[in-house]
Short mmCIF file of C-alpha atoms and ligand atoms in Angstrom, two decimals:
data_model
loop_
_atom_site.label_atom_id
_atom_site.label_comp_id
_atom_site.label_asym_id
_atom_site.label_seq_id
_atom_site.Cartn_x
_atom_site.Cartn_y
_atom_site.Cartn_z
CA UNK A 1224 88.82 104.80 120.02
CA UNK A 1225 85.49 103.65 118.90
CA UNK A 1226 83.94 105.31 115.72
CA UNK A 1227 81.10 107.61 117.03
CA UNK A 1228 78.62 106.69 114.34
CA UNK A 1229 75.69 108.62 112.99
CA UNK A 1230 73.76 110.95 115.26
CA UNK A 1231 70.76 108.66 115.20
CA UNK A 1232 70.01 105.09 114.10
CA UNK A 1233 66.57 104.80 112.61
CA UNK A 1234 64.45 101.76 112.63
CA UNK A 1235 64.87 101.45 108.84
CA UNK A 1236 68.71 101.12 109.38
CA UNK A 1237 68.36 97.68 111.12
CA UNK A 1238 68.80 94.60 108.75
CA UNK A 1239 65.34 92.98 108.34
CA UNK A 1240 66.93 89.69 107.55
CA UNK A 1241 69.07 89.70 110.68
CA UNK A 1242 66.12 90.50 112.86
CA UNK A 1243 63.97 88.01 111.28
CA UNK A 1244 66.65 85.36 111.93
CA UNK A 1245 66.82 86.30 115.68
CA UNK A 1246 63.02 86.10 115.95
CA UNK A 1247 63.22 82.71 114.44
CA UNK A 1248 65.88 81.48 116.74
CA UNK A 1249 64.80 83.02 119.99
CA UNK A 1250 60.92 83.54 119.51
CA UNK A 1251 58.92 86.59 120.07
CA UNK A 1252 58.41 89.04 121.81
CA UNK A 1253 62.16 89.60 121.79
CA UNK A 1254 64.16 92.58 122.76
CA UNK A 1255 67.41 93.02 120.64
CA UNK A 1256 70.17 95.38 121.90
CA UNK A 1257 73.09 96.38 119.85
CA UNK A 1258 76.13 96.97 122.08
CA UNK A 1259 78.02 98.46 119.35
CA UNK A 1260 75.40 101.19 119.05
CA UNK A 1261 75.61 101.74 122.81
CA UNK A 1262 79.47 102.24 122.30
CA UNK A 1263 78.82 104.83 119.54
CA UNK A 1264 76.29 106.82 121.64
CA UNK A 1265 78.77 106.86 124.57
CA UNK A 1266 81.56 107.98 122.19
CA UNK A 1267 79.40 110.86 120.85
CA UNK A 1268 78.58 111.95 124.43
CA UNK A 1269 82.20 111.76 125.29
CA UNK A 1270 83.22 113.77 122.20
CA UNK A 1271 80.56 116.50 122.70
CA UNK A 1272 81.15 116.98 126.41
CA UNK A 1273 84.95 116.56 126.22
CA UNK A 1274 85.10 113.88 128.93
CA UNK A 1275 87.99 114.93 131.44
CA UNK A 1276 86.48 118.29 131.65
CA UNK A 1277 82.92 116.81 132.14
CA UNK A 1278 81.81 113.75 133.87
CA UNK A 1279 79.27 111.68 132.01
CA UNK A 1280 77.24 109.44 134.21
CA UNK A 1281 74.93 106.81 132.73
CA UNK A 1282 71.54 106.80 134.43
CA UNK A 1283 71.35 103.12 134.71
CA UNK A 1284 67.56 102.92 135.05
CA UNK A 1285 67.08 103.26 131.33
CA UNK A 1286 68.55 99.86 130.97
CA UNK A 1287 70.20 97.87 133.69
CA UNK A 1288 71.06 94.69 131.78
CA UNK A 1289 74.38 93.37 132.79
CA UNK A 1290 75.75 93.50 129.23
CA UNK A 1291 74.73 97.20 128.84
CA UNK A 1292 76.17 98.08 132.21
CA UNK A 1293 79.53 96.41 131.38
CA UNK A 1294 79.53 98.02 127.92
CA UNK A 1295 79.06 101.53 129.40
CA UNK A 1296 81.52 101.13 132.04
CA UNK A 1297 84.16 99.97 129.51
CA UNK A 1298 83.31 103.05 127.53
CA UNK A 1299 84.47 105.00 130.44
CA UNK A 1300 81.12 106.52 131.74
CA UNK A 1301 80.10 106.64 135.35
CA UNK A 1302 76.88 105.26 136.85
CA UNK A 1303 74.02 107.10 138.33
CA UNK A 1304 71.79 104.85 140.31
CA UNK A 1305 68.17 105.43 141.63
CA UNK A 1306 67.76 102.51 144.01
CA UNK A 1307 69.77 100.06 146.06
CA UNK A 1308 69.07 97.42 143.42
CA UNK A 1309 70.71 99.60 140.78
CA UNK A 1310 73.74 100.23 142.94
CA UNK A 1311 74.17 96.52 143.46
CA UNK A 1312 73.87 95.73 139.91
CA UNK A 1313 76.23 98.41 138.78
CA UNK A 1314 78.92 97.27 141.35
CA UNK A 1315 78.34 93.68 140.23
CA UNK A 1316 78.94 94.76 136.70
CA UNK A 1317 82.41 95.98 137.71
CA UNK A 1318 81.89 99.54 138.70
CA UNK A 1319 83.87 100.53 141.82
CA UNK A 1320 82.33 103.95 142.12
CA UNK A 1321 78.69 104.89 141.66
CA UNK A 1322 76.39 107.74 142.42
CA UNK A 1323 73.13 106.91 144.36
CA UNK A 1324 70.38 109.45 143.93
CA UNK A 1325 68.09 108.63 146.79
CA UNK A 1326 64.52 109.66 146.12
CA UNK A 1327 62.43 108.88 149.27
CA UNK A 1328 64.73 105.95 149.96
CA UNK A 1329 63.29 103.09 151.81
CA UNK A 1330 65.20 102.16 154.93
CA UNK A 1331 66.28 98.87 153.30
CA UNK A 1332 67.81 100.78 150.39
CA UNK A 1333 69.92 102.98 152.53
CA UNK A 1334 71.04 99.90 154.61
CA UNK A 1335 72.05 97.91 151.49
CA UNK A 1336 73.91 100.92 149.96
CA UNK A 1337 75.69 101.78 153.11
CA UNK A 1338 76.75 98.15 153.60
CA UNK A 1339 78.40 98.30 150.14
CA UNK A 1340 80.08 101.57 151.02
CA UNK A 1341 81.45 100.09 154.22
CA UNK A 1342 82.76 97.21 152.21
CA UNK A 1343 84.89 99.56 150.23
CA UNK A 1344 82.72 100.79 147.34
CA UNK A 1345 82.97 104.40 146.50
CA UNK A 1346 79.41 105.66 146.76
CA UNK A 1347 78.36 109.24 146.37
CA UNK A 1348 74.92 109.64 147.96
CA UNK A 1349 72.61 112.41 146.48
CA UNK A 1350 70.07 113.49 149.10
CA UNK A 1351 66.94 115.34 148.12
CA UNK A 1352 65.49 116.08 151.41
CA UNK A 1353 66.56 117.19 155.02
CA UNK A 1354 65.11 113.86 156.26
CA UNK A 1355 67.36 111.97 153.93
CA UNK A 1356 70.47 113.71 155.36
CA UNK A 1357 69.28 113.10 158.85
CA UNK A 1358 68.76 109.42 158.11
CA UNK A 1359 72.33 109.13 156.53
CA UNK A 1360 73.63 110.79 159.63
CA UNK A 1361 71.79 108.34 161.99
CA UNK A 1362 73.32 105.51 160.04
CA UNK A 1363 76.84 106.80 160.53
CA UNK A 1364 77.47 107.70 156.90
CA UNK A 1365 80.26 110.31 156.60
CA UNK A 1366 81.22 109.79 153.08
CA UNK A 1367 80.62 111.73 149.81
CA UNK A 1368 77.31 113.59 149.76
CA UNK A 1369 75.67 115.68 147.11
CA UNK A 1370 72.41 117.68 147.58
CA UNK A 1371 69.71 117.30 144.97
CA UNK A 1372 68.11 120.70 144.34
CA UNK A 1373 64.67 121.38 143.06
CA UNK A 1374 65.50 124.05 140.42
CA UNK A 1375 61.91 125.04 139.92
CA UNK A 1376 62.11 124.41 136.27
CA UNK A 1377 61.23 121.28 134.33
CA UNK A 1378 61.59 119.92 130.82
CA UNK A 1379 60.00 116.98 129.37
CA UNK A 1380 57.94 115.39 126.57
CA UNK A 1381 55.15 114.52 128.84
CA UNK A 1382 53.83 115.63 132.11
CA UNK A 1383 54.79 112.35 133.84
CA UNK A 1384 58.50 112.73 132.96
CA UNK A 1385 58.87 116.31 133.98
CA UNK A 1386 60.52 116.11 137.47
CA UNK A 1387 62.37 119.28 137.81
CA UNK A 1388 59.58 121.47 138.97
CA UNK A 1389 57.88 118.85 141.15
CA UNK A 1390 58.08 119.24 144.92
CA UNK A 1391 58.83 115.48 145.19
CA UNK A 1392 62.37 115.99 143.79
CA UNK A 1393 65.00 117.76 145.64
CA UNK A 1394 65.25 120.42 148.37
CA UNK A 1395 63.63 123.76 147.46
CA UNK A 1396 66.20 125.92 145.65
CA UNK A 1397 66.09 128.72 148.29
CA UNK A 1398 66.95 126.25 151.12
CA UNK A 1399 69.70 124.26 149.29
CA UNK A 1400 72.60 126.64 150.21
CA UNK A 1401 71.83 126.17 153.97
CA UNK A 1402 71.56 122.47 153.77
CA UNK A 1403 74.93 122.37 151.97
CA UNK A 1404 76.41 124.39 154.75
CA UNK A 1405 74.79 122.38 157.54
CA UNK A 1406 75.82 119.11 155.94
CA UNK A 1407 79.50 120.05 155.54
CA UNK A 1408 79.90 119.50 159.25
CA UNK A 1409 79.31 115.76 158.96
CA UNK A 1410 79.77 114.78 155.43
CA UNK A 1411 82.22 115.32 152.58
CA UNK A 1412 79.89 117.47 150.52
CA UNK A 1413 81.15 117.04 146.90
CA UNK A 1414 78.33 118.41 144.82
CA UNK A 1415 75.00 119.79 143.92
CA UNK A 1416 72.57 117.98 141.65
CA UNK A 1417 69.46 118.57 139.64
CA UNK A 1418 67.53 116.68 137.03
CA UNK A 1419 64.74 118.41 135.11
CA UNK A 1420 63.08 115.47 133.50
CA UNK A 1421 63.40 113.75 130.27
CA UNK A 1422 63.26 115.11 126.81
CA UNK A 1423 65.76 117.95 126.27
CA UNK A 1424 65.25 118.67 122.57
CA UNK A 1425 66.11 121.66 120.31
CA UNK A 1426 62.90 123.46 121.39
CA UNK A 1427 63.56 122.78 125.06
CA UNK A 1428 66.98 124.12 125.44
CA UNK A 1429 65.77 127.19 127.20
CA UNK A 1430 64.44 125.16 130.03
CA UNK A 1431 67.74 123.39 130.34
CA UNK A 1432 69.72 126.53 130.17
CA UNK A 1433 67.61 128.05 132.86
CA UNK A 1434 68.30 125.07 135.15
CA UNK A 1435 71.91 124.95 134.51
CA UNK A 1436 72.30 128.67 135.16
CA UNK A 1437 70.43 128.25 138.44
CA UNK A 1438 72.78 125.62 139.31
CA UNK A 1439 75.85 127.70 138.38
CA UNK A 1440 74.60 130.44 140.61
CA UNK A 1441 74.00 128.13 143.57
CA UNK A 1442 77.47 126.60 143.04
CA UNK A 1443 79.09 130.02 143.27
CA UNK A 1444 77.06 130.78 146.41
CA UNK A 1445 78.06 127.57 148.30
CA UNK A 1446 81.84 127.63 147.45
CA UNK A 1447 84.12 124.88 146.17
CA UNK A 1448 82.65 121.63 145.17
CA UNK A 1449 83.85 118.67 143.12
CA UNK A 1450 80.92 118.66 140.76
CA UNK A 1451 77.77 120.38 139.59
CA UNK A 1452 75.54 117.74 138.17
CA UNK A 1453 72.74 119.01 135.96
CA UNK A 1454 71.01 115.74 135.28
CA UNK A 1455 70.03 113.97 132.10
CA UNK A 1456 67.06 114.16 129.81
CA UNK A 1457 68.91 114.21 126.47
CA UNK A 1458 66.16 113.50 123.98
CA UNK A 1459 66.15 111.11 121.14
CA UNK A 1460 64.07 111.35 118.02
CA UNK A 1461 61.29 108.71 118.34
CA UNK A 1462 59.60 110.16 115.18
CA UNK A 1463 61.23 109.23 111.98
CA UNK A 1464 61.09 112.86 110.79
CA UNK A 1465 62.50 114.35 113.90
CA UNK A 1466 65.98 115.53 113.79
CA UNK A 1467 68.60 114.26 116.33
CA UNK A 1468 69.73 116.26 119.21
CA UNK A 1469 72.68 118.56 118.42
CA UNK A 1470 74.90 117.34 121.30
CA UNK A 1471 77.58 119.79 120.61
CA UNK A 1472 75.02 122.71 120.89
CA UNK A 1473 73.69 121.20 124.04
CA UNK A 1474 77.24 120.98 125.61
CA UNK A 1475 77.87 124.45 124.60
CA UNK A 1476 74.69 125.85 125.95
CA UNK A 1477 75.34 123.96 129.04
CA UNK A 1478 78.79 125.26 129.73
CA UNK A 1479 77.62 128.78 128.81
CA UNK A 1480 74.62 128.71 131.12
CA UNK A 1481 76.66 127.22 133.98
CA UNK A 1482 79.13 130.11 133.94
CA UNK A 1483 82.46 130.03 135.97
CA UNK A 1484 82.35 127.51 138.80
CA UNK A 1485 85.02 125.92 141.04
CA UNK A 1486 83.72 122.44 140.13
CA UNK A 1487 83.52 119.82 137.36
CA UNK A 1488 80.35 119.79 135.26
CA UNK A 1489 78.46 116.38 135.34
CA UNK A 1490 75.61 115.15 133.17
CA UNK A 1491 73.53 111.97 133.59
CA UNK A 1492 72.03 110.84 130.19
CA UNK A 1493 70.04 107.63 130.34
CA UNK A 1494 67.86 107.20 127.29
CA UNK A 1495 70.41 108.79 124.99
CA UNK A 1496 72.87 105.85 125.55
CA UNK A 1497 70.50 103.05 124.81
CA UNK A 1498 67.18 104.05 123.14
CA UNK A 1499 68.27 103.68 119.54
CA UNK A 1500 70.37 100.62 120.45
CA UNK A 1501 67.26 98.52 121.01
CA UNK A 1502 64.30 97.21 119.03
CA UNK A 1503 61.39 95.06 120.10
CA UNK A 1504 60.33 92.15 117.83
CA UNK A 1505 56.76 91.05 117.96
CA UNK A 1506 54.58 88.82 115.69
CA UNK A 1507 51.15 89.43 114.44
CA UNK A 1508 48.66 86.84 115.58
CA UNK A 1509 45.21 88.38 114.69
CA UNK A 1510 44.18 90.69 111.97
CA UNK A 1511 40.68 92.26 111.97
CA UNK A 1512 39.03 94.71 109.63
CA UNK A 1513 37.30 97.67 111.25
CA UNK A 1514 33.83 98.22 109.86
CA UNK A 1515 34.05 101.81 108.44
CA UNK A 1516 36.46 102.79 105.79
CA UNK A 1517 38.14 106.12 106.23
CA UNK A 1518 37.71 109.14 103.79
CA UNK A 1519 40.14 107.71 101.32
CA UNK A 1520 38.30 104.36 101.25
CA UNK A 1521 40.92 102.44 103.05
CA UNK A 1522 39.44 100.01 105.61
CA UNK A 1523 41.44 100.36 108.90
CA UNK A 1524 42.61 97.08 110.61
CA UNK A 1525 43.48 96.03 114.03
CA UNK A 1526 46.60 93.88 114.15
CA UNK A 1527 46.90 91.89 117.36
CA UNK A 1528 50.52 91.15 118.38
CA UNK A 1529 52.26 89.07 121.02
CA UNK A 1530 53.93 92.03 122.71
CA UNK A 1531 51.83 94.41 124.85
CA UNK A 1532 52.03 97.09 127.46
CA UNK A 1533 53.65 94.59 129.76
CA UNK A 1534 56.58 94.22 127.25
CA UNK A 1535 56.83 97.98 126.35
CA UNK A 1536 54.92 100.32 128.54
CA UNK A 1537 55.86 103.66 127.10
CA UNK A 1538 52.94 104.08 124.61
CA UNK A 1539 50.37 103.14 127.30
CA UNK A 1540 52.04 105.22 130.08
CA UNK A 1541 53.25 108.21 128.26
CA UNK A 1542 51.32 108.23 125.00
CA UNK A 1543 54.99 107.75 123.43
CA UNK A 1544 55.41 107.37 119.72
CA UNK A 1545 57.44 104.37 118.66
CA UNK A 1546 58.16 103.65 114.91
CA UNK A 1547 56.80 100.33 113.75
CA UNK A 1548 58.11 98.46 110.69
CA UNK A 1549 56.79 95.32 109.00
CA UNK A 1550 59.80 93.13 108.53
CA UNK A 1551 58.04 90.34 106.55
CA UNK A 1552 56.79 92.18 103.37
CA UNK A 1553 56.27 95.62 101.93
CA UNK A 1554 52.45 96.05 101.12
CA UNK A 1555 50.14 98.91 100.21
CA UNK A 1556 49.50 101.10 103.32
CA UNK A 1557 46.31 101.47 105.26
CA UNK A 1558 45.43 102.70 108.77
CA UNK A 1559 46.69 100.15 111.25
CA UNK A 1560 46.14 99.87 115.02
CA UNK A 1561 48.63 97.64 116.60
CA UNK A 1562 47.36 96.12 119.82
CA UNK A 1563 48.70 93.84 122.44
CA UNK A 1564 47.16 90.94 124.22
CA UNK A 1565 46.47 92.59 127.56
CA UNK A 1566 42.89 93.40 128.72
CA UNK A 1567 43.32 97.05 128.79
CA UNK A 1568 42.26 99.67 126.24
CA UNK A 1569 45.61 101.40 126.71
CA UNK A 1570 47.37 98.23 125.50
CA UNK A 1571 48.08 99.80 122.04
CA UNK A 1572 51.31 100.51 120.16
CA UNK A 1573 49.72 102.87 117.75
CA UNK A 1574 46.19 103.79 116.51
CA UNK A 1575 45.25 103.98 112.85
CA UNK A 1576 48.76 104.69 111.58
CA UNK A 1577 49.39 104.32 107.92
CA UNK A 1578 51.55 101.21 107.41
CA UNK A 1579 51.75 98.10 105.19
CA UNK A 1580 48.62 96.06 106.09
CA UNK A 1581 49.89 93.31 108.22
CA UNK A 1582 49.04 89.60 107.85
CA UNK A 1583 48.81 86.87 110.44
CA UNK A 1584 52.42 85.63 111.05
CA UNK A 1585 54.19 88.89 110.01
CA UNK A 1586 56.98 90.14 112.15
CA UNK A 1587 57.07 93.63 113.39
CA UNK A 1588 59.88 95.60 114.74
CA UNK A 1589 59.21 98.51 117.13
CA UNK A 1590 61.95 101.10 117.19
CA UNK A 1591 63.78 103.01 119.85
CA UNK A 1592 62.91 100.28 122.54
CA UNK A 1593 66.27 100.18 124.21
CA UNK A 1594 65.49 102.74 126.91
CA UNK A 1595 62.82 102.12 129.51
CA UNK A 1596 61.68 98.97 127.44
CA UNK A 1597 62.65 95.79 129.14
CA UNK A 1598 63.25 97.88 132.28
CA UNK A 1599 59.53 98.77 132.64
CA UNK A 1600 58.27 95.31 131.64
CA UNK A 1601 55.82 93.71 134.00
CA UNK A 1602 54.06 90.46 134.37
CA UNK A 1603 50.56 91.93 134.54
CA UNK A 1604 48.03 89.50 133.04
CA UNK A 1605 50.36 86.79 134.07
CA UNK A 1606 52.53 87.33 130.98
CA UNK A 1607 56.09 86.23 131.44
CA UNK A 1608 58.59 88.96 130.60
CA UNK A 1609 60.33 88.58 127.13
CA UNK A 1610 63.77 87.39 126.29
CA UNK A 1611 66.64 89.74 125.29
CA UNK A 1612 69.56 89.02 122.90
CA UNK A 1613 72.53 91.41 122.51
CA UNK A 1614 74.64 91.92 119.38
CA UNK A 1615 78.25 92.58 119.96
CA UNK A 1616 80.51 92.87 116.95
CA UNK A 1617 79.70 90.17 114.63
CA UNK A 1618 78.04 87.90 117.28
CA UNK A 1619 74.75 87.65 118.95
CA UNK A 1620 74.00 86.09 122.33
CA UNK A 1621 71.10 85.61 124.60
CA UNK A 1622 71.52 88.13 127.54
CA UNK A 1623 68.35 87.20 129.36
CA UNK A 1624 66.14 84.20 129.08
CA UNK A 1625 62.40 84.40 128.50
CA UNK A 1626 60.47 84.18 131.74
CA UNK A 1627 58.28 81.10 132.10
CA UNK A 1628 54.94 80.57 133.57
CA UNK A 1629 56.74 78.73 136.41
CA UNK A 1630 58.86 81.82 137.15
CA UNK A 1631 55.49 83.74 137.75
CA UNK A 1632 54.35 81.59 140.65
CA UNK A 1633 57.80 80.60 141.97
CA UNK A 1634 57.57 82.84 145.03
CA UNK A 1635 53.98 81.94 145.90
CA UNK A 1636 53.60 80.26 149.35
CA UNK A 1637 51.38 77.26 149.53
CA UNK A 1638 49.20 77.00 152.49
C1 LIG B 10 65.92 109.15 134.95
C2 LIG B 10 67.01 110.08 135.50
C3 LIG B 10 67.97 110.35 134.47
C4 LIG B 10 68.01 110.06 133.03
O1 LIG B 10 66.98 110.57 132.34
P1 LIG B 10 67.09 110.24 130.77
O2 LIG B 10 65.81 111.00 130.28
O3 LIG B 10 66.88 108.81 130.54
O4 LIG B 10 68.30 110.86 130.19
C5 LIG B 10 69.09 111.17 135.13
N1 LIG B 10 69.11 111.61 136.34
C6 LIG B 10 68.15 111.28 137.16
C7 LIG B 10 68.26 111.55 138.59
C8 LIG B 10 67.13 110.46 136.68
O5 LIG B 10 66.16 110.04 137.64
#
């Protein structure tokens, strides 16, 4: 059994010398993912939720890199997929059973997933609308189905990640029991499902409890099921002074809120498995003093770096906080704005945050970049996506090559 490791790995815990070597060898911007940490996170989840009694399914959209998928699969966790692409990647990484949560699924997604199912893969489809159930029926699907319920409660660190209460997700709570009964005629209805959004924290446990207790009630109303899936959203401490989630307390609150049900409890953490297993390395290329000194007399600087919102979108999209550490040298602090190379005002990793004044050529590490990091990278501004290396035991290897300018135009059709 793997050691479960500490409850959180902070940016300060990474070896500066090792990261500097990787930046030297592979260039920047560079994602570094530590598979040993992914294993530790999986192990802590298993221990807290007592796997066997609870199913833990990795929400693969947090990081679908092949090495991560294989690692999580080997750690014994299931796979929760949000698209046909994720289903195919999970199956290709060795999963023989996956859950596919279809949110307004394009026809092609349904076709691809059902092809895999006909070829023998075990696929549990989670439908969040009557229309989705009808479209599955039209396609001759009669396999395992779960109904996604809109529990009417949400939890999350930002409006954009609070999905539980939004009408986009799931069938209205009051209509769910009817849909389950109706679907039982044509499908093997194995479960009910809800996901409240991301960011279950100590403070947010009440919303989580509320969602779980509604799901417990619904489960008792609809009769025997294989599972009640209460979603993911297990928070990680992005701020250095935030304490880590008390997983045992979350597990206990979940069981207690669920109450007695004739079904297995399932959870779907994504971020929790990978966030603190990843850092993004980026090099400073421009340093500029801002005109006015602040009250303390320190002159703020803008440090331009080679990673941007196209590399790590979370700060621009969610106002997310990520720790930033200068790996080159310790220096006196001053207010620093770290800015990317993209022509957008939102392309900032932090604004006037006190940190050692960077110099041109310095190497910075951005922490907790393992979840929704590479995954949300884009090629906006014609910026090729970065490379990724994985650390595994004592070794490090390239997991994904850096995209090239040629890759950006490879699909263009000449007239
Ligand atoms: C995104 C998602 C998750 C995982 O959310 P995290 O915050 O990464 O834990 C789980 N279930 C569903 C349906 C999702 O869409």
